[in-house]
Amino acid sequence: MSPTVGVSVPLLGESNGAVQPASVPGAVFNVATSIVGAGIMSIPAIIKVLGVVPAIAMIIVVAVLAELSVEFLMRFTHSGETTTYAGVMREAFGSPGALVAQACVIITNIGGLILYLIIIGDVLSGKQDGGEVHLGILQQWFGIHWWNSREFALLFTLVFVMFPLVLYKRVESLKYSSAVSTLLAVAFVGICCGLAIFALVQGKTQTPRLFPGLDNQTSFFDLFTAVPVVVTAFTFHFNVHPIGFEFAKPSQMTTAVRLALLLCAVIYITVGLFGYLLFGDSTQSDILINFDQSNDSVVGSLFNTLIRVSYALHIMLVFPLLNFSLRSNIDEVLFPNKPMLATDNKRFMILTVVLLVFSYLAAIAIPDIWYFFQFLGSTSAVCLAFIFPGSIVLRDACGIATKRDKIIALIMITLAVVTSVLAISTNIYNAFSSKS
């Protein structure tokens, strides 16, 4: 399939009549849902590691760079003859560039789908962290039974929640589920803030650390391991083209992206600050683990449960958006000469089911999510978010890049490469040090 086929309006034709262009509010919800996935629950840990000031500064910087990189992507895409991420990479770097972009989208999104299922499994059926056992909400409510085990709970969720949503063939069709998902994320933040303010009034909070504390356990280079988590939290570039090319006007996508990034930055900063304020130095890399602890009041326990339920539902509704671009890219790689995916119901259904089954089996086999964040944020996610868009500008195959564009692109690539190399090196060093 050529790069100009498959993601144009109508993106994946769903009806016999004319397809209505996407709306800005619907796109804002779809973009925001693509961004606020699993990242929200690790932001408090980032503030614990970096301190309040550097963490908030990093969130703002990454959000600004994400907006610039999306602007680069869409401007160069509209200047060429393509409508996909792989297509604009092909115009800049030939077939190898398109293949690398598709590989990064596939790696990032498969990792994301597995990550989401792991989180849902942790919330519903709990997890065992070393010698410590964390019960899921189903086990806390009904006791431990075969039907609320991790395997069965995830299977039920996939069949009755995710499967109907991944059958949609246009991104715009997911705007209502994305709106609910965004509202659930806001509810998660609101409850977290309320609990933190209540704890603050009672004098149960610790004084937040404004800057990182370097000691024998935390070195300067350890701070860079937080960067991939924030990068992953703002990586939504795999859905930029599917969402953007359902608009009637290109400028509408720019507006939607800016509004969504502003909303998500506020959500991240708020939940990070109040989550860290609530749990202090005991904040886990997955803040949901903190909320499964027993509370000294019925009301507190109720709010803890509401937070976990709202976040699990939020993740369930994010899942279809990642699946959408993943399915399209896998289809382009495996069947480049076939007609549009939506015109072949058999191929569409087989790809959909295979992806769900693979994600399910991997989520059952993999117990921890923190390594996913660090791996994706240091490799495929940082390539999609910053390195590839910056490289497209420097290559300037369309001859439209200004001097300012190239300076920004060079800074973007340099920051991405340096921080990723430092993060990967530090993680490898720490892994070998812990074994020695």
Short mmCIF file of C-alpha atoms in Angstrom, two decimals:
data_model
loop_
_atom_site.label_atom_id
_atom_site.label_comp_id
_atom_site.label_asym_id
_atom_site.label_seq_id
_atom_site.Cartn_x
_atom_site.Cartn_y
_atom_site.Cartn_z
CA MET A 1 0.00 0.00 0.00
CA SER A 2 1.46 3.35 -0.95
CA PRO A 3 2.02 5.96 1.72
CA THR A 4 -0.76 8.07 0.32
CA VAL A 5 -3.37 5.40 0.78
CA GLY A 6 -5.16 4.36 3.92
CA VAL A 7 -5.18 7.40 6.20
CA SER A 8 -7.00 10.08 4.28
CA VAL A 9 -10.51 11.41 4.60
CA PRO A 10 -12.49 9.27 4.97
CA LEU A 11 -9.73 7.55 6.92
CA LEU A 12 -11.18 4.07 6.96
CA GLY A 13 -14.47 4.53 5.25
CA GLU A 14 -17.29 3.36 7.46
CA SER A 15 -20.47 4.22 5.63
CA ASN A 16 -21.78 4.45 2.12
CA GLY A 17 -22.57 8.15 2.42
CA ALA A 18 -20.30 11.13 2.80
CA VAL A 19 -18.20 11.02 5.95
CA GLN A 20 -18.39 14.11 8.14
CA PRO A 21 -15.02 15.78 8.91
CA ALA A 22 -13.71 15.49 12.45
CA SER A 23 -14.54 18.18 14.99
CA VAL A 24 -12.01 20.08 17.10
CA PRO A 25 -13.57 19.04 20.45
CA GLY A 26 -13.57 15.39 19.37
CA ALA A 27 -9.94 15.63 18.26
CA VAL A 28 -8.95 17.35 21.54
CA PHE A 29 -10.40 14.41 23.46
CA ASN A 30 -8.72 11.88 21.15
CA VAL A 31 -5.34 13.60 21.39
CA ALA A 32 -5.65 14.09 25.16
CA THR A 33 -6.60 10.44 25.60
CA SER A 34 -3.62 9.39 23.45
CA ILE A 35 -1.36 11.43 25.76
CA VAL A 36 -2.83 10.76 29.20
CA GLY A 37 -2.43 7.03 29.23
CA ALA A 38 -0.22 5.21 31.68
CA GLY A 39 2.09 8.20 32.16
CA ILE A 40 -0.16 9.93 34.66
CA MET A 41 0.45 7.38 37.38
CA SER A 42 4.25 7.69 37.25
CA ILE A 43 4.47 11.49 37.33
CA PRO A 44 4.36 11.69 41.17
CA ALA A 45 7.42 9.38 41.27
CA ILE A 46 9.17 11.74 38.83
CA ILE A 47 8.61 14.63 41.23
CA LYS A 48 9.96 12.49 44.07
CA VAL A 49 13.13 11.77 42.08
CA LEU A 50 13.73 15.21 40.56
CA GLY A 51 12.10 17.52 43.07
CA VAL A 52 9.16 19.82 42.39
CA VAL A 53 10.91 22.57 40.40
CA PRO A 54 12.94 20.44 37.92
CA ALA A 55 10.03 18.02 37.40
CA ILE A 56 7.51 20.73 36.55
CA ALA A 57 10.09 22.43 34.31
CA MET A 58 10.68 19.12 32.50
CA ILE A 59 6.96 18.55 31.96
CA ILE A 60 6.59 22.04 30.45
CA VAL A 61 9.68 21.70 28.24
CA VAL A 62 8.65 18.28 26.91
CA ALA A 63 5.10 19.54 26.24
CA VAL A 64 6.45 22.52 24.26
CA LEU A 65 8.84 20.31 22.30
CA ALA A 66 5.99 17.89 21.58
CA GLU A 67 3.89 20.73 20.16
CA LEU A 68 6.79 21.86 17.96
CA SER A 69 7.50 18.35 16.73
CA VAL A 70 3.85 17.82 15.78
CA GLU A 71 3.86 21.14 13.93
CA PHE A 72 6.95 19.99 12.02
CA LEU A 73 5.35 16.66 11.16
CA MET A 74 2.10 18.10 9.87
CA ARG A 75 3.72 20.98 7.95
CA PHE A 76 6.08 18.67 6.07
CA THR A 77 3.32 16.12 5.52
CA HIS A 78 1.01 18.70 3.93
CA SER A 79 3.89 19.96 1.78
CA GLY A 80 4.40 16.50 0.33
CA GLU A 81 2.16 13.87 -1.19
CA THR A 82 1.55 11.63 1.79
CA THR A 83 -0.89 11.36 4.67
CA THR A 84 0.99 9.06 7.06
CA TYR A 85 3.97 9.22 9.42
CA ALA A 86 5.70 6.47 7.45
CA GLY A 87 4.96 8.38 4.25
CA VAL A 88 6.63 11.62 5.34
CA MET A 89 9.63 9.60 6.55
CA ARG A 90 9.72 7.89 3.12
CA GLU A 91 9.77 11.25 1.35
CA ALA A 92 12.68 12.38 3.52
CA PHE A 93 14.77 9.19 3.81
CA GLY A 94 13.35 6.70 1.32
CA SER A 95 11.96 3.25 2.09
CA PRO A 96 14.40 2.59 5.00
CA GLY A 97 13.08 5.70 6.75
CA ALA A 98 9.47 4.56 6.36
CA LEU A 99 10.30 1.08 7.64
CA VAL A 100 12.10 2.45 10.71
CA ALA A 101 9.15 4.73 11.50
CA GLN A 102 6.70 1.85 11.17
CA ALA A 103 8.88 -0.34 13.38
CA CYS A 104 8.97 2.35 16.08
CA VAL A 105 5.18 2.82 15.96
CA ILE A 106 4.67 -0.94 16.25
CA ILE A 107 7.15 -1.32 19.14
CA THR A 108 5.76 1.70 21.00
CA ASN A 109 2.12 0.75 20.59
CA ILE A 110 2.52 -2.95 21.30
CA GLY A 111 4.43 -1.97 24.42
CA GLY A 112 1.67 0.48 25.30
CA LEU A 113 -1.12 -2.08 24.87
CA ILE A 114 0.72 -4.60 27.04
CA LEU A 115 1.45 -1.87 29.57
CA TYR A 116 -2.22 -0.91 29.82
CA LEU A 117 -3.31 -4.49 30.33
CA ILE A 118 -0.70 -4.96 33.06
CA ILE A 119 -2.05 -1.88 34.86
CA ILE A 120 -5.65 -3.05 34.51
CA GLY A 121 -4.64 -6.46 35.84
CA ASP A 122 -2.85 -4.84 38.80
CA VAL A 123 -5.91 -2.75 39.66
CA LEU A 124 -8.50 -5.50 39.28
CA SER A 125 -6.58 -8.52 40.55
CA GLY A 126 -3.54 -7.14 42.37
CA LYS A 127 0.13 -8.06 42.07
CA GLN A 128 2.99 -9.46 44.09
CA ASP A 129 6.01 -7.16 44.44
CA GLY A 130 8.81 -9.20 45.93
CA GLY A 131 7.47 -10.51 49.21
CA GLU A 132 4.72 -7.88 49.35
CA VAL A 133 1.24 -8.75 48.08
CA HIS A 134 -1.10 -6.01 46.80
CA LEU A 135 -4.72 -7.10 46.47
CA GLY A 136 -6.85 -5.90 43.56
CA ILE A 137 -10.20 -4.22 44.04
CA LEU A 138 -12.11 -7.35 43.00
CA GLN A 139 -10.28 -9.40 45.62
CA GLN A 140 -10.83 -6.74 48.26
CA TRP A 141 -14.54 -6.64 47.48
CA PHE A 142 -15.31 -10.33 46.97
CA GLY A 143 -12.33 -12.26 48.29
CA ILE A 144 -9.92 -14.37 46.25
CA HIS A 145 -11.71 -16.58 43.69
CA TRP A 146 -10.84 -18.11 40.33
CA TRP A 147 -13.15 -15.70 38.50
CA ASN A 148 -11.36 -12.57 39.76
CA SER A 149 -7.88 -13.89 39.04
CA ARG A 150 -5.65 -11.78 36.79
CA GLU A 151 -6.11 -14.10 33.81
CA PHE A 152 -9.89 -14.20 33.94
CA ALA A 153 -10.39 -10.50 34.81
CA LEU A 154 -8.24 -9.39 31.86
CA LEU A 155 -9.94 -11.81 29.49
CA PHE A 156 -13.39 -10.53 30.52
CA THR A 157 -12.25 -6.91 30.07
CA LEU A 158 -10.79 -7.59 26.62
CA VAL A 159 -13.87 -9.39 25.33
CA PHE A 160 -16.60 -7.13 26.71
CA VAL A 161 -14.93 -3.69 26.87
CA MET A 162 -11.97 -3.40 24.49
CA PHE A 163 -13.10 -5.64 21.65
CA PRO A 164 -16.26 -3.65 20.74
CA LEU A 165 -14.25 -0.39 20.75
CA VAL A 166 -11.36 -1.61 18.58
CA LEU A 167 -13.86 -2.54 15.84
CA TYR A 168 -14.39 1.14 14.95
CA LYS A 169 -12.78 2.10 11.64
CA ARG A 170 -12.48 5.86 12.11
CA VAL A 171 -10.67 7.66 14.92
CA GLU A 172 -13.50 10.20 15.10
CA SER A 173 -15.83 7.37 16.12
CA LEU A 174 -13.87 7.09 19.37
CA LYS A 175 -14.43 10.72 20.40
CA TYR A 176 -17.15 9.86 22.93
CA SER A 177 -15.16 7.11 24.62
CA SER A 178 -12.16 9.46 24.60
CA ALA A 179 -14.26 12.19 26.22
CA VAL A 180 -15.29 9.79 28.98
CA SER A 181 -11.66 8.68 29.33
CA THR A 182 -10.48 12.28 29.72
CA LEU A 183 -13.19 13.00 32.30
CA LEU A 184 -12.12 9.91 34.24
CA ALA A 185 -8.52 11.17 34.22
CA VAL A 186 -9.73 14.53 35.53
CA ALA A 187 -11.73 12.71 38.22
CA PHE A 188 -8.60 10.77 39.16
CA VAL A 189 -6.70 14.03 39.53
CA GLY A 190 -9.54 15.70 41.45
CA ILE A 191 -9.84 12.92 44.00
CA CYS A 192 -6.07 12.78 44.43
CA CYS A 193 -5.98 16.54 45.04
CA GLY A 194 -8.84 16.33 47.51
CA LEU A 195 -7.11 13.60 49.51
CA ALA A 196 -3.85 15.54 49.51
CA ILE A 197 -5.52 18.75 50.71
CA PHE A 198 -7.34 16.82 53.43
CA ALA A 199 -4.07 15.21 54.55
CA LEU A 200 -2.40 18.63 54.48
CA VAL A 201 -5.07 20.10 56.77
CA GLN A 202 -4.57 17.18 59.16
CA GLY A 203 -0.82 17.69 59.12
CA LYS A 204 -0.12 14.25 57.67
CA THR A 205 1.91 15.39 54.65
CA GLN A 206 5.66 15.81 54.29
CA THR A 207 7.31 19.01 53.14
CA PRO A 208 7.85 18.56 49.39
CA ARG A 209 11.43 18.55 48.18
CA LEU A 210 11.91 21.36 45.65
CA PHE A 211 15.14 20.01 44.18
CA PRO A 212 16.64 16.50 43.90
CA GLY A 213 18.47 15.06 46.86
CA LEU A 214 21.72 13.39 45.80
CA ASP A 215 23.09 10.79 48.22
CA ASN A 216 24.74 7.39 48.21
CA GLN A 217 21.61 5.81 46.73
CA THR A 218 20.87 8.49 44.10
CA SER A 219 23.56 9.85 41.77
CA PHE A 220 23.37 12.73 39.30
CA PHE A 221 23.02 10.30 36.39
CA ASP A 222 20.11 8.53 38.08
CA LEU A 223 18.10 11.70 37.52
CA PHE A 224 18.17 11.09 33.77
CA THR A 225 16.19 7.87 34.19
CA ALA A 226 13.15 10.08 34.83
CA VAL A 227 13.37 11.65 31.37
CA PRO A 228 12.12 8.61 29.39
CA VAL A 229 9.03 8.39 31.59
CA VAL A 230 8.05 12.00 30.81
CA VAL A 231 8.85 11.52 27.11
CA THR A 232 6.64 8.42 26.98
CA ALA A 233 3.89 10.35 28.78
CA PHE A 234 3.84 12.92 25.94
CA THR A 235 4.32 10.55 22.99
CA PHE A 236 1.16 10.54 20.89
CA HIS A 237 2.72 11.19 17.49
CA PHE A 238 1.63 7.80 16.10
CA ASN A 239 -1.96 9.14 16.16
CA VAL A 240 -1.23 12.60 14.75
CA HIS A 241 -1.88 11.63 11.13
CA PRO A 242 -4.95 9.42 11.70
CA ILE A 243 -6.57 12.22 13.71
CA GLY A 244 -5.27 15.16 11.67
CA PHE A 245 -6.36 13.88 8.27
CA GLU A 246 -9.97 13.52 9.36
CA PHE A 247 -10.16 17.35 9.56
CA ALA A 248 -11.42 19.56 6.76
CA LYS A 249 -8.69 22.16 7.50
CA PRO A 250 -5.08 21.48 8.63
CA SER A 251 -5.17 24.45 11.04
CA GLN A 252 -7.83 22.65 13.11
CA MET A 253 -5.33 19.96 14.07
CA THR A 254 -2.88 22.58 15.33
CA THR A 255 -5.59 24.03 17.56
CA ALA A 256 -6.62 20.60 18.84
CA VAL A 257 -3.03 19.61 19.65
CA ARG A 258 -2.30 22.83 21.54
CA LEU A 259 -5.47 22.58 23.61
CA ALA A 260 -4.86 18.90 24.36
CA LEU A 261 -1.21 19.47 25.35
CA LEU A 262 -2.19 22.35 27.63
CA LEU A 263 -4.87 20.20 29.28
CA CYS A 264 -2.51 17.25 29.71
CA ALA A 265 0.34 19.37 31.09
CA VAL A 266 -2.02 20.77 33.72
CA ILE A 267 -3.22 17.25 34.57
CA TYR A 268 0.33 15.91 34.86
CA ILE A 269 1.59 18.78 37.00
CA THR A 270 -1.44 18.68 39.28
CA VAL A 271 -1.48 14.93 39.88
CA GLY A 272 2.30 14.85 40.22
CA LEU A 273 2.41 17.62 42.81
CA PHE A 274 -0.54 16.46 44.90
CA GLY A 275 0.34 12.78 44.57
CA TYR A 276 3.84 13.47 45.85
CA LEU A 277 2.45 15.71 48.57
CA LEU A 278 0.12 12.92 49.65
CA PHE A 279 2.69 10.10 49.85
CA GLY A 280 6.06 11.90 50.05
CA ASP A 281 9.15 9.70 49.85
CA SER A 282 7.00 6.57 49.98
CA THR A 283 5.58 7.39 46.51
CA GLN A 284 5.85 4.32 44.29
CA SER A 285 6.75 4.29 40.60
CA ASP A 286 3.10 3.23 40.13
CA ILE A 287 1.11 5.52 42.44
CA LEU A 288 -1.84 3.12 42.24
CA ILE A 289 0.14 0.83 44.55
CA ASN A 290 0.04 3.58 47.19
CA PHE A 291 -3.74 3.71 46.90
CA ASP A 292 -4.22 0.02 47.64
CA GLN A 293 -2.95 0.51 51.16
CA SER A 294 -5.48 0.23 53.96
CA ASN A 295 -6.90 3.53 55.13
CA ASP A 296 -7.85 4.46 58.66
CA SER A 297 -11.35 5.60 57.65
CA VAL A 298 -14.24 4.30 55.58
CA VAL A 299 -14.32 7.52 53.53
CA GLY A 300 -10.59 7.29 52.83
CA SER A 301 -10.90 3.68 51.72
CA LEU A 302 -13.82 4.63 49.47
CA PHE A 303 -11.80 7.38 47.78
CA ASN A 304 -8.83 5.06 47.34
CA THR A 305 -11.11 2.59 45.59
CA LEU A 306 -12.67 5.31 43.42
CA ILE A 307 -9.22 6.45 42.28
CA ARG A 308 -8.21 2.95 41.23
CA VAL A 309 -11.54 2.20 39.51
CA SER A 310 -11.57 5.52 37.61
CA TYR A 311 -8.02 5.03 36.42
CA ALA A 312 -8.63 1.44 35.32
CA LEU A 313 -11.68 2.56 33.31
CA HIS A 314 -9.64 5.41 31.84
CA ILE A 315 -6.96 2.99 30.65
CA MET A 316 -9.58 0.70 29.11
CA LEU A 317 -10.79 3.60 26.96
CA VAL A 318 -7.25 4.64 25.95
CA PHE A 319 -6.53 1.15 24.65
CA PRO A 320 -8.50 1.46 21.35
CA LEU A 321 -6.56 4.57 20.26
CA LEU A 322 -3.20 2.81 20.52
CA ASN A 323 -4.63 -0.25 18.83
CA PHE A 324 -5.89 1.88 15.92
CA SER A 325 -2.52 3.17 14.70
CA LEU A 326 -0.78 -0.11 15.57
CA ARG A 327 -3.18 -2.11 13.41
CA SER A 328 -2.80 0.31 10.49
CA ASN A 329 1.00 0.21 10.58
CA ILE A 330 1.19 -3.57 10.86
CA ASP A 331 -1.18 -3.84 7.89
CA GLU A 332 1.02 -1.50 5.82
CA VAL A 333 4.13 -3.55 6.65
CA LEU A 334 2.58 -6.97 6.05
CA PHE A 335 0.25 -6.13 3.15
CA PRO A 336 1.74 -3.13 1.30
CA ASN A 337 -0.04 -3.93 -1.96
CA LYS A 338 -3.46 -4.77 -0.53
CA PRO A 339 -6.42 -2.35 -0.67
CA MET A 340 -7.46 -0.28 2.34
CA LEU A 341 -7.80 -2.28 5.53
CA ALA A 342 -11.41 -1.23 6.09
CA THR A 343 -12.49 -2.67 2.74
CA ASP A 344 -11.37 -6.15 3.76
CA ASN A 345 -13.40 -7.23 6.78
CA LYS A 346 -11.63 -10.57 7.05
CA ARG A 347 -8.15 -9.02 7.18
CA PHE A 348 -9.37 -6.32 9.54
CA MET A 349 -10.87 -8.85 11.95
CA ILE A 350 -7.88 -11.21 11.88
CA LEU A 351 -5.42 -8.40 12.65
CA THR A 352 -7.65 -7.08 15.42
CA VAL A 353 -8.05 -10.46 17.13
CA VAL A 354 -4.36 -11.39 16.80
CA LEU A 355 -3.29 -8.10 18.41
CA LEU A 356 -5.71 -8.57 21.30
CA VAL A 357 -4.62 -12.16 21.92
CA PHE A 358 -0.91 -11.27 21.77
CA SER A 359 -1.34 -8.32 24.13
CA TYR A 360 -3.30 -10.47 26.56
CA LEU A 361 -0.70 -13.26 26.66
CA ALA A 362 2.18 -10.80 27.06
CA ALA A 363 0.40 -8.94 29.89
CA ILE A 364 -0.08 -12.21 31.75
CA ALA A 365 3.59 -13.12 31.32
CA ILE A 366 5.15 -9.74 32.21
CA PRO A 367 4.78 -8.65 35.85
CA ASP A 368 6.32 -5.15 35.99
CA ILE A 369 5.69 -1.92 34.07
CA TRP A 370 8.55 0.36 35.10
CA TYR A 371 10.97 -1.32 32.68
CA PHE A 372 8.49 -0.77 29.86
CA PHE A 373 8.43 2.95 30.56
CA GLN A 374 12.21 3.26 30.58
CA PHE A 375 12.72 1.11 27.49
CA LEU A 376 10.04 2.78 25.36
CA GLY A 377 10.91 6.29 26.50
CA SER A 378 14.60 5.82 25.72
CA THR A 379 14.17 4.19 22.31
CA SER A 380 11.12 4.08 20.05
CA ALA A 381 9.06 6.74 21.84
CA VAL A 382 11.81 9.36 21.79
CA CYS A 383 12.40 8.62 18.10
CA LEU A 384 8.74 9.14 17.20
CA ALA A 385 8.33 12.22 19.37
CA PHE A 386 11.52 14.16 18.72
CA ILE A 387 14.31 12.51 16.71
CA PHE A 388 12.31 11.67 13.57
CA PRO A 389 10.45 15.03 13.33
CA GLY A 390 13.73 16.91 13.90
CA SER A 391 15.49 14.79 11.28
CA ILE A 392 12.73 15.49 8.74
CA VAL A 393 13.29 19.22 9.23
CA LEU A 394 17.07 18.94 8.88
CA ARG A 395 16.69 16.79 5.77
CA ASP A 396 14.21 19.36 4.38
CA ALA A 397 13.18 17.30 1.36
CA CYS A 398 10.41 19.81 0.58
CA GLY A 399 12.67 22.86 0.87
CA ILE A 400 10.40 24.66 3.33
CA ALA A 401 12.46 24.65 6.54
CA THR A 402 13.58 28.01 7.90
CA LYS A 403 16.81 28.65 9.79
CA ARG A 404 14.78 28.82 13.02
CA ASP A 405 13.19 25.44 12.24
CA LYS A 406 16.59 23.82 11.76
CA ILE A 407 18.00 25.30 14.98
CA ILE A 408 14.99 24.04 16.96
CA ALA A 409 15.23 20.63 15.26
CA LEU A 410 18.95 20.36 16.07
CA ILE A 411 18.36 21.27 19.72
CA MET A 412 15.46 18.80 19.89
CA ILE A 413 17.53 15.93 18.49
CA THR A 414 20.55 16.73 20.65
CA LEU A 415 18.52 16.83 23.87
CA ALA A 416 16.71 13.61 22.94
CA VAL A 417 19.86 11.68 22.07
CA VAL A 418 21.93 12.86 25.04
CA THR A 419 19.25 12.24 27.67
CA SER A 420 18.31 8.85 26.17
CA VAL A 421 21.92 7.66 26.04
CA LEU A 422 22.49 8.75 29.64
CA ALA A 423 19.27 7.08 30.79
CA ILE A 424 20.04 3.81 29.02
CA SER A 425 23.64 3.80 30.27
CA THR A 426 22.56 4.51 33.85
CA ASN A 427 19.92 1.77 33.79
CA ILE A 428 22.44 -0.75 32.43
CA TYR A 429 25.02 0.27 35.03
CA ASN A 430 22.49 0.03 37.86
CA ALA A 431 21.31 -3.37 36.64
CA PHE A 432 24.84 -4.79 36.64
CA SER A 433 25.69 -3.12 39.95
CA SER A 434 22.68 -4.71 41.66
CA LYS A 435 23.81 -8.17 40.51
CA SER A 436 27.42 -7.76 41.59
#
